[in-house]
Each structure stands twice: as C-alpha cells, then as structure tokens.
C-alpha cells in the first residue's frame, strides 16, 4: 500500500492505519512525519550521519563522547540535564547510540507534552552548551561505560576483528573511547578535549546530513508546523555525506585463522567473508536468501548434520557489520568440546554446503517461499513502541529511497539468480577470515589486542588447506530444505461474539484450568498460548532443578528440526523450566498453531533420553554454570538479592556441584516421576475461538491424563505450589557482602533494596509515583554529579507480588560500602526536594503516571504477558491498571510524603532494607577489612549464610494460596 509523501509515495503494510509524510525543511533537514491518533506515546528520533569512523586520529571515542555531552544543557535550557528531567517527569525515556557512521538520539513522551519535548530536544542541534564543568565528568562516564565492556566477549571479539584489518581504513578504529583516549593522550599532545569536541560538532553536525522522525497523535499538518518551528534553526554547513571506499581488509587480513582466548568457557567458530554490500541490491535479497539456507536447521541442513554428530550447539548466518561501502557475511557456530576437536571437518562441511548451493543453482521456489514469509511478516507485523519504530526508520533513511523507508530490505521482490550466485561465489577460501575462540588456547598465543587485552595468534590459511579439509570432511547427507508446511494460508480474523475486556475462566477440571481472552484490540491472525505444568517434584532439590532444566532443553532439542520450519513461518514455541515446573509457550500465526502444540504435547508424552544428546545438553548446562562467575558484578548482585528473598531458588554453585554426577539413567527415571502428578495452568488469547481453545486443552488432558495408562495424575490438594518471599524486619538493615566471582573484574556493585509491601493498589501507586519522581534526580546526582559509575539506576522491584525499590550501581571509583553511603546521602538530600515540591509539579507527575498506566498494549504478545503475570503470581487483578489510575486521581502530595517518611526515608519506622555488596578486585582490601572488622551500626544485620538466613525469616503469604479453588 502506498501513501502520499510529497513527491514520493511511502509504501506501508496493509494493516497500518498510520499516516506518513516526508518533508524537507529550508535548511535541508529531511523528516518523516507519522500521525497515529491511537497512540498514547509520542516519539522522536534524530539520526546524524556522523559516527565513530569520523573520530580524529588520537581522539578515539570523540563522536561517542559528543553524544553524551549533548544531553547536558543548551543556551535555551541551561540547567544541567533539565531535558532528561523534563522527559522523565512526563512519562518518557531518552537515550542515544553511536555507531560507525551514525549517531542517533531519541526519546518518547506522553502525547500532550510533545511540543516542549521537541523544543528541548532540538536545542541539541542548535546551541548546546557543552560546559567546561561537565567535560571531565562525562569523560569519566564514557570511561566507566568502557570499563563495563572490558570483560565482555562480544566487545572483545568485535574489536579483535577490527584490529585485524587495514590500519588505513576507519573500520580498524577503537570506537567507544576511554579516559586515556579522551583525557590523558590529548593532554600529552597539547590538545584541549573540550575545544576539539566543539570543533568536531561545528565541522560535522549539519542539517543536510540529519534525518528526523516525529511520531505523534496530531495531524500531519500539525506535526509539520511543529517540526518547522523547532528545527529550522539547525544550521546547514553543506556537509557532504562521508564515504569510506576501499575494503577494510587487505590481503594480509584474508586467508587467516585466528585463535583467540575468550573470557567465558566455550568454543565458537566465526567464519567471515568480505562481500559486496547487500544494501546495493536490497530488493534482490541476496544475503537473506543465502543466510536462510546456510542458517537453516531442518533435516539435511549444515546445522542438522553438525548437531547429529554432536559437534554444534547453535549456528547462525547472515550479513553483519555492513554499510554502503563494505560488508561481511558471517557464519557463527557454537561448538561442543567434540566439535572443537573437529574444527577442520566443520569448516570443510560448511564449504561443502556452499558448493552444494553453487552447484544446484538458485532455486526459485525457495526464493518465492522466502518472499511469501517476508510479505506475511511485513503486512501483519506487530506494533512496537513508537520510540523503537522511530529509531528503526530514522537510522536507515539515508540508505533507502523515501518510498522504502518503512519496508527497507524486509521485502525482497526481484529474483535475480545471477546476483545471488555472485554473492555465493564471494564465500570463497580465497577471502575467508576464521576466528576461533576457546579458553583452551590459553598459553598458546603470541599477540595481545591493545584496547581490550584479548590474547590471540594468527596463522595463514591457504585455500589448498581448506580444500584438504573439504575432501576429508565426513560424507554427510547435505541437501536443501523441503517446502515449509507451516506457512499460514488462512489469515481470517475470527468474529468475537462477546467482547470481554479481560481474561476469564472458561474451563476447569481436576487436571487443568483454562483462562481465555479473545482478541478485541489488534485484529491480526495471531494467537498466544501459555501452559504451565505445575510439577511438585521439579524443584525439590538442586538435582531436581537441574534435571527439570535438562528435560526441557532436550524437548526443545528433539523438536528443533521440525519446529524450525514453524519459527521461519512466524510460529514460535518455547519450553523452559519455571519456579513451579515448566512452561510451554506457543505464539504467532494461529492457522497451524494447533498442529504444532499437539506435536509438542506428543513429544512430552513419549519423552525418552537419547544418550548422545544428553551429553551435549549436559555440556551446555555445565558451561553456563561455569560462566556464571563472568556475569557483570551488578548482575551478580541482582542474582544474590533474588537468592536471599526467594526460598524456592537453589544456589547456582549447588546445581553446578551435582551436575557432573547426573547421567542418562537419572533423567530417565526422573522424567517419569516429574510428570506423575501435575496440574496445567492454561491461558489462550488472540484469534482463537472459545470452543477451539477448549478443544486444545481437552486434547492435552486426553493425551496426558485420560489415557488407559496415564502419564499424569492430578495433584493432591496439598501439592499445589506457591512461591513465598522472605519478609524483612522493620527498622533493620541487612547486609550481604561477597567478592566478585571473577577475580579479574575491577568493577564493584551495590544493590540497595527497600522492601515496602505485598501487592496493594494504594501502596503500589505511591511506590510507583515515588520511583517516577526520584528516578531522574537519583541518576543526576549519583551518576552525573558524583560519577559513581555508568550503571546507576533506580528501579521498582516485584518478587511474586512483594514490591519495593532498588538502587543499582556498578563502579570502579568507590567500594560497595561507600556506594551504600552515597545512596543514603541522596535519600537524605532528596527528602527536602520532596517536601518542597510544588503542587503543580506533583500534579504533573501524577498525570504522567496516569498516562503511562493508560498506555495501550502494543501487540498481542505484550498484552498476554501482562495478563499471564497476574495468573502466574496469583493476584488475578486483570483490571489492575484501571484500579490504580482511579486511586491515583485521588492521591495527594501529603500522602506521597507520608509514604516516603514511613517506608523510604533513611530512619523511617517501617523501613526494611537489604544491601547486597559485590566487591571487585580494586576493592578486595576493603572487603577483607569489612569481614575482619565488621562495623555494623545499630539495627544492622550482616548475612553470613544465605540459606540459613532464609530459613530463619518469616515469609509473606503467597497469592497462589487459593490455587484451584476458583469456581466457574
């Protein structure tokens, strides 16, 4: 469908009711206006065609640093971070990112605040201040962000690929920047970073290389007036779009095998080729076609054969790191230990499969099938948050003609076999780059990447060697996929007889209960099914928890080559363990959904443990447990907080300890007992009629419970499961301190948790309102002013209906005890701000929260997840948002202050606090001192042993206590 857009017609999906218009301002700023009267959020994204490739030599990270600095202040709005404060106080969020050739700034906000949000945002590009006072502080923030990435394998391996490229191409650069590149080195070279920053801005930020997307509820004419008035003053210096011709990799960087030592356990092969950028032929879908086949997981595929031999855990293929000037095609294979020993065979098989595709020619039926799937996905795509939508379009506007701004490269339409063949021919041994990551290379490397310290070695890999690998590779049955039977052909929208606003119980038996919610909002041919198998034996011990996890992974493994076709056709499923047993989720096009669900249930009924796959899954789980210690310190703090509060969680190290002793016989016996007693909590939503939903659940009962020799029996009343949370004591502060599990990590972390209440409408809104009011001031004080660390957030927390607040900070500059003191200092400082809050500001924040709560769900998956949470927790408050909005309308500022004084204030009488402290290696001395010389103030309790602590504390009642008692 094409819609008017000035001289261009913008193609949009059949289900898209939004209006679009392209405009060009007198200063040559190009903008796309989107009018959506149904939206409850406005959003804006500005894409500037300048990124880290433009960093001056010796000032690596300058473009990224500029992205940070533009948020601070402008001549028109000189109060520091007043922009971010305004966005936060009006129900919105804001962020930015810098890539190689682009910098993108974006925000969303409540719809009635778009005009002022636009005005403040536009000043980034008109007259930013970039004050001297903020210069050093924000360099520290960039450095902290880099510190966070130093032990991330994703960042490390990406930079290694850049490092092994031509020094004359900007692809070689270090992009994020750090203290050394933005402060130390410039000073040594007589440069003033702030002056260089201003010069960079003045020489690069020009209206003619900017693309703007504005998404609002107003008419196109009204949005046009807003955009013209707010952005016309951005100067146009006639900056040309930058191009970076030439290949990033010279001959010395091709035909190489790189062995690299990662941080985490595991083995990964990345086979990479430079190719002609697909963007130049985006309507032909060259890489999409090739990636579809090389990345396929059905029978006969490369992955199917690698998996059959026990060599691979996962495989993905496609174009990566692409631009108009250069591109790479990558095949990434996660190897098993056995696969690691057979890397030559694996690479040989990959090239064999590529030869197969070259020999058999390009199949039109496969291309047509791909087109059919892409068209269905495009025309029935789910709505996403406006900010995500705006960013996706703005960041690609320079690359596509206006008529394809919405489609981009998602709809291949021209079948050109010769072009696909030409790209296939580029996947040659002559140009290959192979990156092989494994901890087994420790001590066997001879080089170090300078920015992240990754150890590696390089060896030349002539095509003759790869030819030998091809010839000796196993004679496996590699062949093309079969036609996809899961592509939906019935896209009829079912008629809903009763338009109910919330889920309701339509069926209940001793074996299950079924909640149902027809689609009354989205009108797409999609459905959502969630079935939770409540199995009392699933979590009774660390062994049981591990075996349940392995049971679900093996089910997914056995179904993979069959269900992969369903996933390709937009019908997704997952099986994973939960607190109460395990869950089966099926979501997507409803036409073939019942067939997929029945296959999943049949696989559960006839489950058997295959020794070869058990070994692979066990190895996978072992590596995941081993890699737990490499999580970011703040993630370790979050895990330990959950471990302290939730009595149903087994410590990861206990699960790791039992894992090596588990064998095939253990899972074979356990799986029979696991399902011997179970209860099914079912939720069906979307484009499925009531009778159909009941038939599906009846079928499951017939297969599992009603068989002459049933696999499952109903639960006894005493076996219905609950999840109960530790109740902390009032006026007491609990502290739990540990060393970071990774002794090389310099970052420390604090999670400062204030437990407030068990789900209650009035207290919920007071907690949420306080979090909204305090979030931006906390970020400004703790992150921007005190520069404690890049990760500095204030969030709400909800554990099975028990709610609270949590401050999370990750830092290299202060140890966790000092971070704790800074949080309390902030709360003391914020007390006076809260008391002085103007009535108008209070009302504005209340209205912002009301608008956030009234925000409609964007798609069926989002709506269903909301309702499923109510079912899973047991609260069943399907009208929660409406009830909380009604309570908000009656709220007073005095009640908010009373809430703060009662629950949050440092010496509040009802205050219950838990401080989880993770000490990085920079603060190990402070941790030792804290252990040997504990200096706990009065009413402070040090937790020494988590499990003993959990057993000693009372628990909140569970909302699932009445499980199974609801009557129809």
Short mmCIF file of N, CA and C in Angstrom, two decimals, residues 146-202:
data_model
loop_
_atom_site.label_atom_id
_atom_site.label_comp_id
_atom_site.label_asym_id
_atom_site.label_seq_id
_atom_site.Cartn_x
_atom_site.Cartn_y
_atom_site.Cartn_z
N UNK A 146 33.16 2.07 29.16
CA UNK A 146 34.18 1.19 28.59
C UNK A 146 34.62 0.12 29.59
N UNK A 147 34.76 0.52 30.86
CA UNK A 147 35.13 -0.45 31.91
C UNK A 147 34.12 -1.59 31.97
N UNK A 148 32.85 -1.25 31.81
CA UNK A 148 31.79 -2.25 31.82
C UNK A 148 31.98 -3.28 30.70
N UNK A 149 32.55 -2.82 29.57
CA UNK A 149 32.66 -3.69 28.40
C UNK A 149 33.95 -4.51 28.35
N UNK A 150 34.92 -4.18 29.21
CA UNK A 150 36.26 -4.76 29.05
C UNK A 150 36.28 -6.29 29.18
N UNK A 151 35.38 -6.84 29.98
CA UNK A 151 35.36 -8.29 30.17
C UNK A 151 34.18 -8.95 29.45
N UNK A 152 33.66 -8.25 28.44
CA UNK A 152 32.56 -8.79 27.62
C UNK A 152 33.14 -9.39 26.35
N UNK A 153 32.90 -10.69 26.14
CA UNK A 153 33.45 -11.34 24.95
C UNK A 153 32.92 -10.74 23.66
N UNK A 154 31.67 -10.27 23.67
CA UNK A 154 31.11 -9.65 22.48
C UNK A 154 31.93 -8.44 22.04
N UNK A 155 32.22 -7.55 23.00
CA UNK A 155 33.01 -6.36 22.70
C UNK A 155 34.44 -6.75 22.32
N UNK A 156 35.01 -7.69 23.04
CA UNK A 156 36.41 -8.06 22.82
C UNK A 156 36.62 -8.67 21.43
N UNK A 157 35.73 -9.58 21.05
CA UNK A 157 35.91 -10.25 19.75
C UNK A 157 35.59 -9.31 18.59
N UNK A 158 34.63 -8.43 18.80
CA UNK A 158 34.32 -7.44 17.77
C UNK A 158 35.53 -6.54 17.51
N UNK A 159 36.20 -6.11 18.59
CA UNK A 159 37.36 -5.24 18.42
C UNK A 159 38.55 -6.01 17.83
N UNK A 160 38.65 -7.30 18.13
CA UNK A 160 39.72 -8.10 17.55
C UNK A 160 39.56 -8.19 16.03
N UNK A 161 38.32 -8.37 15.58
CA UNK A 161 38.07 -8.39 14.13
C UNK A 161 38.45 -7.05 13.50
N UNK A 162 38.18 -5.95 14.19
CA UNK A 162 38.56 -4.63 13.70
C UNK A 162 40.08 -4.46 13.70
N UNK A 163 40.69 -4.95 14.77
CA UNK A 163 42.15 -4.81 14.91
C UNK A 163 42.87 -5.50 13.75
N UNK A 164 42.35 -6.66 13.35
CA UNK A 164 42.98 -7.40 12.25
C UNK A 164 42.38 -6.95 10.92
N UNK A 165 42.51 -5.68 10.67
CA UNK A 165 42.06 -5.07 9.42
C UNK A 165 43.04 -3.96 9.07
N UNK A 166 42.84 -3.36 7.93
CA UNK A 166 43.78 -2.34 7.45
C UNK A 166 43.80 -1.12 8.34
N UNK A 167 44.99 -0.69 8.75
CA UNK A 167 45.12 0.50 9.59
C UNK A 167 44.70 1.77 8.85
N UNK A 168 44.63 1.68 7.54
CA UNK A 168 44.24 2.85 6.74
C UNK A 168 42.73 2.98 6.58
N UNK A 169 41.99 2.00 7.09
CA UNK A 169 40.52 2.04 6.99
C UNK A 169 39.95 2.31 8.38
N UNK A 170 38.93 3.19 8.49
CA UNK A 170 38.39 3.51 9.82
C UNK A 170 37.76 2.32 10.54
N UNK A 171 37.48 1.23 9.82
CA UNK A 171 36.96 0.03 10.48
C UNK A 171 37.92 -0.45 11.57
N UNK A 172 39.20 -0.13 11.41
CA UNK A 172 40.26 -0.55 12.33
C UNK A 172 40.16 0.14 13.69
N UNK A 173 39.43 1.25 13.76
CA UNK A 173 39.46 2.12 14.94
C UNK A 173 38.82 1.50 16.19
N UNK A 174 39.19 2.06 17.33
CA UNK A 174 38.54 1.80 18.63
C UNK A 174 37.46 2.88 18.77
N UNK A 175 36.22 2.47 18.95
CA UNK A 175 35.12 3.41 18.76
C UNK A 175 34.56 4.06 20.02
N UNK A 176 34.64 3.40 21.16
CA UNK A 176 33.89 3.91 22.32
C UNK A 176 34.63 4.98 23.09
N UNK A 177 35.97 4.93 23.09
CA UNK A 177 36.74 5.90 23.85
C UNK A 177 36.89 5.51 25.31
N UNK A 178 37.89 6.08 25.97
CA UNK A 178 38.10 5.86 27.40
C UNK A 178 38.87 7.05 27.98
N UNK A 179 39.23 6.96 29.24
CA UNK A 179 39.93 8.05 29.90
C UNK A 179 41.26 8.36 29.20
N UNK A 180 41.91 7.34 28.74
CA UNK A 180 43.22 7.52 28.10
C UNK A 180 43.08 8.27 26.77
N UNK A 181 42.10 7.88 25.95
CA UNK A 181 41.98 8.49 24.62
C UNK A 181 41.35 9.88 24.65
N UNK A 182 40.57 10.17 25.68
CA UNK A 182 39.85 11.44 25.71
C UNK A 182 40.42 12.44 26.71
N UNK A 183 41.34 12.01 27.59
CA UNK A 183 41.89 12.93 28.57
C UNK A 183 43.42 12.87 28.60
N UNK A 184 43.97 11.68 28.82
CA UNK A 184 45.42 11.57 29.01
C UNK A 184 46.18 11.90 27.73
N UNK A 185 45.89 11.16 26.65
CA UNK A 185 46.63 11.34 25.40
C UNK A 185 46.44 12.74 24.81
N UNK A 186 45.22 13.28 24.77
CA UNK A 186 45.08 14.64 24.24
C UNK A 186 45.95 15.65 24.99
N UNK A 187 45.98 15.55 26.34
CA UNK A 187 46.81 16.47 27.13
C UNK A 187 48.29 16.31 26.77
N UNK A 188 48.71 15.05 26.62
CA UNK A 188 50.11 14.82 26.25
C UNK A 188 50.45 15.45 24.90
N UNK A 189 49.43 15.52 24.02
CA UNK A 189 49.65 16.07 22.69
C UNK A 189 49.27 17.55 22.60
N UNK A 190 49.04 18.17 23.77
CA UNK A 190 48.73 19.59 23.80
C UNK A 190 47.34 19.94 23.31
N UNK A 191 46.41 19.00 23.40
CA UNK A 191 45.04 19.24 22.92
C UNK A 191 44.10 19.45 24.10
N UNK A 192 43.15 20.33 23.91
CA UNK A 192 42.06 20.54 24.87
C UNK A 192 40.85 19.76 24.36
N UNK A 193 40.46 18.71 25.07
CA UNK A 193 39.40 17.82 24.58
C UNK A 193 38.10 18.58 24.33
N UNK A 194 37.78 19.54 25.21
CA UNK A 194 36.53 20.28 25.02
C UNK A 194 36.57 21.11 23.74
N UNK A 195 37.68 21.76 23.48
CA UNK A 195 37.79 22.55 22.25
C UNK A 195 37.73 21.65 21.02
N UNK A 196 38.35 20.47 21.11
CA UNK A 196 38.28 19.52 19.99
C UNK A 196 36.85 19.02 19.81
N UNK A 197 36.14 18.85 20.91
CA UNK A 197 34.75 18.41 20.86
C UNK A 197 33.89 19.45 20.15
N UNK A 198 34.06 20.73 20.53
CA UNK A 198 33.28 21.81 19.90
C UNK A 198 33.62 21.90 18.42
N UNK A 199 34.91 21.77 18.09
CA UNK A 199 35.30 21.82 16.68
C UNK A 199 34.67 20.66 15.91
N UNK A 200 34.68 19.47 16.51
CA UNK A 200 34.09 18.28 15.85
C UNK A 200 32.61 18.52 15.59
N UNK A 201 31.92 19.07 16.57
CA UNK A 201 30.49 19.36 16.43
C UNK A 201 30.26 20.36 15.31
N UNK A 202 31.02 21.44 15.32
CA UNK A 202 30.82 22.51 14.34
C UNK A 202 31.14 22.06 12.92
#
